[in-house]
Amino acid sequence: QVQLVQSGGGLVQAGDSLRLSCAASGRTFRSYAMGWFRQAPGKEREFVAAINWSGGIYADSVKGRFIISRDNAKSTLYLQMSSLKPEDTAVYYCAGSPRSALTTDVYDYWGQGTQVTVSS
């Protein structure tokens, strides 16, 4: 069992940057594929980015603006968000999969979610 605890988020202006963190319990973090998702009001949850031992992948909407990274020594996942836009406003969730392959949709463990609001 893995628990994911998120931190970060908040209210920022368009063009600002923000970093989200996701701390994982357990000693198997380094073997997990990890991802970030978001859900805007009235919309379905959507994939943002994912990372495993080989690298990362991104949704087209955030490519070039967001960077996913991980610190295996700290069992922590990060999402560095830059050049934020109002359409990035959403609740952001981190997720973990014991299947190490990169995936955009199959995750077993989820964080509690954190609100990111970008004002214009």
PDB file of C-alpha atoms in Angstrom:
ATOM      1  CA  GLN A   1       0.000   0.000   0.000  1.00  0.00           C
ATOM      2  CA  VAL A   2       1.295   3.439  -0.927  1.00  0.00           C
ATOM      3  CA  GLN A   3       0.025   6.730   0.422  1.00  0.00           C
ATOM      4  CA  LEU A   4       0.479   9.933  -1.519  1.00  0.00           C
ATOM      5  CA  VAL A   5       0.330  13.284   0.267  1.00  0.00           C
ATOM      6  CA  GLN A   6       0.297  16.420  -1.841  1.00  0.00           C
ATOM      7  CA  SER A   7       1.419  19.936  -1.032  1.00  0.00           C
ATOM      8  CA  GLY A   8       1.706  23.176  -2.922  1.00  0.00           C
ATOM      9  CA  GLY A   9      -0.935  24.813  -5.053  1.00  0.00           C
ATOM     10  CA  GLY A  10      -2.771  28.058  -4.470  1.00  0.00           C
ATOM     11  CA  LEU A  11      -3.820  31.213  -6.243  1.00  0.00           C
ATOM     12  CA  VAL A  12      -1.450  32.796  -8.764  1.00  0.00           C
ATOM     13  CA  GLN A  13      -1.632  35.211 -11.666  1.00  0.00           C
ATOM     14  CA  ALA A  14      -1.292  34.311 -15.316  1.00  0.00           C
ATOM     15  CA  GLY A  15       2.352  33.954 -16.248  1.00  0.00           C
ATOM     16  CA  ASP A  16       3.426  32.956 -12.754  1.00  0.00           C
ATOM     17  CA  SER A  17       5.083  29.719 -11.711  1.00  0.00           C
ATOM     18  CA  LEU A  18       4.124  27.187  -9.075  1.00  0.00           C
ATOM     19  CA  ARG A  19       5.481  23.853  -7.849  1.00  0.00           C
ATOM     20  CA  LEU A  20       3.426  20.941  -6.627  1.00  0.00           C
ATOM     21  CA  SER A  21       4.866  18.167  -4.486  1.00  0.00           C
ATOM     22  CA  CYS A  22       3.677  14.651  -3.771  1.00  0.00           C
ATOM     23  CA  ALA A  23       5.323  12.686  -0.967  1.00  0.00           C
ATOM     24  CA  ALA A  24       4.992   8.901  -1.106  1.00  0.00           C
ATOM     25  CA  SER A  25       5.180   6.403   1.710  1.00  0.00           C
ATOM     26  CA  GLY A  26       6.810   3.024   1.255  1.00  0.00           C
ATOM     27  CA  ARG A  27      10.181   1.917   0.015  1.00  0.00           C
ATOM     28  CA  THR A  28       9.184   0.995  -3.515  1.00  0.00           C
ATOM     29  CA  PHE A  29       8.712   4.534  -4.817  1.00  0.00           C
ATOM     30  CA  ARG A  30      11.683   4.397  -7.134  1.00  0.00           C
ATOM     31  CA  SER A  31      10.201   1.518  -9.125  1.00  0.00           C
ATOM     32  CA  TYR A  32       6.813   3.181  -9.562  1.00  0.00           C
ATOM     33  CA  ALA A  33       5.588   5.104 -12.550  1.00  0.00           C
ATOM     34  CA  MET A  34       4.188   8.399 -11.255  1.00  0.00           C
ATOM     35  CA  GLY A  35       1.841  10.857 -12.847  1.00  0.00           C
ATOM     36  CA  TRP A  36      -0.030  14.114 -12.479  1.00  0.00           C
ATOM     37  CA  PHE A  37      -3.646  14.640 -13.462  1.00  0.00           C
ATOM     38  CA  ARG A  38      -6.031  17.566 -13.175  1.00  0.00           C
ATOM     39  CA  GLN A  39      -9.747  18.132 -13.105  1.00  0.00           C
ATOM     40  CA  ALA A  40     -11.336  21.473 -13.894  1.00  0.00           C
ATOM     41  CA  PRO A  41     -14.886  22.324 -12.790  1.00  0.00           C
ATOM     42  CA  GLY A  42     -17.426  20.578 -14.967  1.00  0.00           C
ATOM     43  CA  LYS A  43     -14.773  18.615 -16.847  1.00  0.00           C
ATOM     44  CA  GLU A  44     -13.378  15.116 -16.692  1.00  0.00           C
ATOM     45  CA  ARG A  45     -10.049  14.409 -15.095  1.00  0.00           C
ATOM     46  CA  GLU A  46      -7.246  14.679 -17.634  1.00  0.00           C
ATOM     47  CA  PHE A  47      -3.679  13.473 -17.863  1.00  0.00           C
ATOM     48  CA  VAL A  48      -0.964  16.091 -17.364  1.00  0.00           C
ATOM     49  CA  ALA A  49       2.388  14.301 -17.134  1.00  0.00           C
ATOM     50  CA  ALA A  50       4.035  11.038 -16.134  1.00  0.00           C
ATOM     51  CA  ILE A  51       7.516   9.850 -15.262  1.00  0.00           C
ATOM     52  CA  ASN A  52       9.315   6.586 -14.688  1.00  0.00           C
ATOM     53  CA  TRP A  53      12.921   5.432 -14.707  1.00  0.00           C
ATOM     54  CA  SER A  54      13.303   6.179 -18.414  1.00  0.00           C
ATOM     55  CA  GLY A  55      11.908   9.669 -18.624  1.00  0.00           C
ATOM     56  CA  GLY A  56       8.710  11.637 -18.829  1.00  0.00           C
ATOM     57  CA  ILE A  57       5.751  12.340 -21.079  1.00  0.00           C
ATOM     58  CA  TYR A  58       3.414  15.321 -21.200  1.00  0.00           C
ATOM     59  CA  ALA A  59       0.022  16.325 -22.429  1.00  0.00           C
ATOM     60  CA  ASP A  60       0.249  18.659 -25.389  1.00  0.00           C
ATOM     61  CA  SER A  61      -1.497  21.390 -23.406  1.00  0.00           C
ATOM     62  CA  VAL A  62       1.373  21.644 -20.904  1.00  0.00           C
ATOM     63  CA  LYS A  63       4.371  20.619 -22.981  1.00  0.00           C
ATOM     64  CA  GLY A  64       7.132  23.193 -22.744  1.00  0.00           C
ATOM     65  CA  ARG A  65       5.575  24.840 -19.670  1.00  0.00           C
ATOM     66  CA  PHE A  66       5.423  22.055 -17.062  1.00  0.00           C
ATOM     67  CA  ILE A  67       8.219  19.794 -15.880  1.00  0.00           C
ATOM     68  CA  ILE A  68       7.665  16.554 -13.984  1.00  0.00           C
ATOM     69  CA  SER A  69      10.502  15.287 -11.815  1.00  0.00           C
ATOM     70  CA  ARG A  70      11.127  12.965  -8.914  1.00  0.00           C
ATOM     71  CA  ASP A  71      13.573  12.615  -6.056  1.00  0.00           C
ATOM     72  CA  ASN A  72      13.734   8.918  -5.276  1.00  0.00           C
ATOM     73  CA  ALA A  73      15.863   9.516  -2.168  1.00  0.00           C
ATOM     74  CA  LYS A  74      13.018  11.619  -0.758  1.00  0.00           C
ATOM     75  CA  SER A  75      10.228   9.532  -2.319  1.00  0.00           C
ATOM     76  CA  THR A  76       8.786  12.728  -3.700  1.00  0.00           C
ATOM     77  CA  LEU A  77       7.264  13.665  -7.031  1.00  0.00           C
ATOM     78  CA  TYR A  78       7.192  17.236  -8.308  1.00  0.00           C
ATOM     79  CA  LEU A  79       5.390  19.240 -10.939  1.00  0.00           C
ATOM     80  CA  GLN A  80       7.019  22.546 -11.801  1.00  0.00           C
ATOM     81  CA  MET A  81       4.484  24.707 -13.598  1.00  0.00           C
ATOM     82  CA  SER A  82       5.559  27.826 -15.472  1.00  0.00           C
ATOM     83  CA  SER A  83       3.819  30.362 -17.691  1.00  0.00           C
ATOM     84  CA  LEU A  84       0.552  29.431 -16.045  1.00  0.00           C
ATOM     85  CA  LYS A  85      -2.676  30.230 -17.849  1.00  0.00           C
ATOM     86  CA  PRO A  86      -6.234  30.616 -16.546  1.00  0.00           C
ATOM     87  CA  GLU A  87      -7.118  27.376 -18.321  1.00  0.00           C
ATOM     88  CA  ASP A  88      -4.645  25.572 -16.052  1.00  0.00           C
ATOM     89  CA  THR A  89      -7.047  26.189 -13.178  1.00  0.00           C
ATOM     90  CA  ALA A  90      -8.017  22.816 -11.732  1.00  0.00           C
ATOM     91  CA  VAL A  91      -7.619  20.413  -8.868  1.00  0.00           C
ATOM     92  CA  TYR A  92      -4.343  18.600  -9.436  1.00  0.00           C
ATOM     93  CA  TYR A  93      -3.807  14.990  -8.385  1.00  0.00           C
ATOM     94  CA  CYS A  94      -0.662  12.932  -8.195  1.00  0.00           C
ATOM     95  CA  ALA A  95      -0.885   9.213  -8.903  1.00  0.00           C
ATOM     96  CA  GLY A  96       1.299   6.143  -8.643  1.00  0.00           C
ATOM     97  CA  SER A  97       1.483   2.826 -10.459  1.00  0.00           C
ATOM     98  CA  PRO A  98       3.516  -0.217  -9.387  1.00  0.00           C
ATOM     99  CA  ARG A  99       3.748  -1.109 -13.060  1.00  0.00           C
ATOM    100  CA  SER A 100       6.877   0.785 -13.993  1.00  0.00           C
ATOM    101  CA  ALA A 101       5.845   1.422 -17.588  1.00  0.00           C
ATOM    102  CA  LEU A 102       4.783   4.957 -18.441  1.00  0.00           C
ATOM    103  CA  THR A 103       1.038   5.262 -18.634  1.00  0.00           C
ATOM    104  CA  THR A 104      -1.463   8.045 -19.135  1.00  0.00           C
ATOM    105  CA  ASP A 105      -4.401   6.330 -17.481  1.00  0.00           C
ATOM    106  CA  VAL A 106      -3.706   3.253 -15.298  1.00  0.00           C
ATOM    107  CA  TYR A 107      -2.842   4.212 -11.758  1.00  0.00           C
ATOM    108  CA  ASP A 108      -3.550   2.476  -8.451  1.00  0.00           C
ATOM    109  CA  TYR A 109      -2.813   5.156  -5.891  1.00  0.00           C
ATOM    110  CA  TRP A 110      -3.948   8.764  -5.751  1.00  0.00           C
ATOM    111  CA  GLY A 111      -3.137  11.847  -3.755  1.00  0.00           C
ATOM    112  CA  GLN A 112      -5.787  13.934  -2.048  1.00  0.00           C
ATOM    113  CA  GLY A 113      -5.746  16.691  -4.671  1.00  0.00           C
ATOM    114  CA  THR A 114      -4.694  20.305  -4.451  1.00  0.00           C
ATOM    115  CA  GLN A 115      -6.326  23.377  -5.952  1.00  0.00           C
ATOM    116  CA  VAL A 116      -4.463  25.524  -8.450  1.00  0.00           C
ATOM    117  CA  THR A 117      -6.199  28.733  -9.489  1.00  0.00           C
ATOM    118  CA  VAL A 118      -4.736  31.013 -12.135  1.00  0.00           C
ATOM    119  CA  SER A 119      -6.246  34.464 -12.420  1.00  0.00           C
ATOM    120  CA  SER A 120      -6.085  36.508 -15.614  1.00  0.00           C
TER     121      SER A 120
END
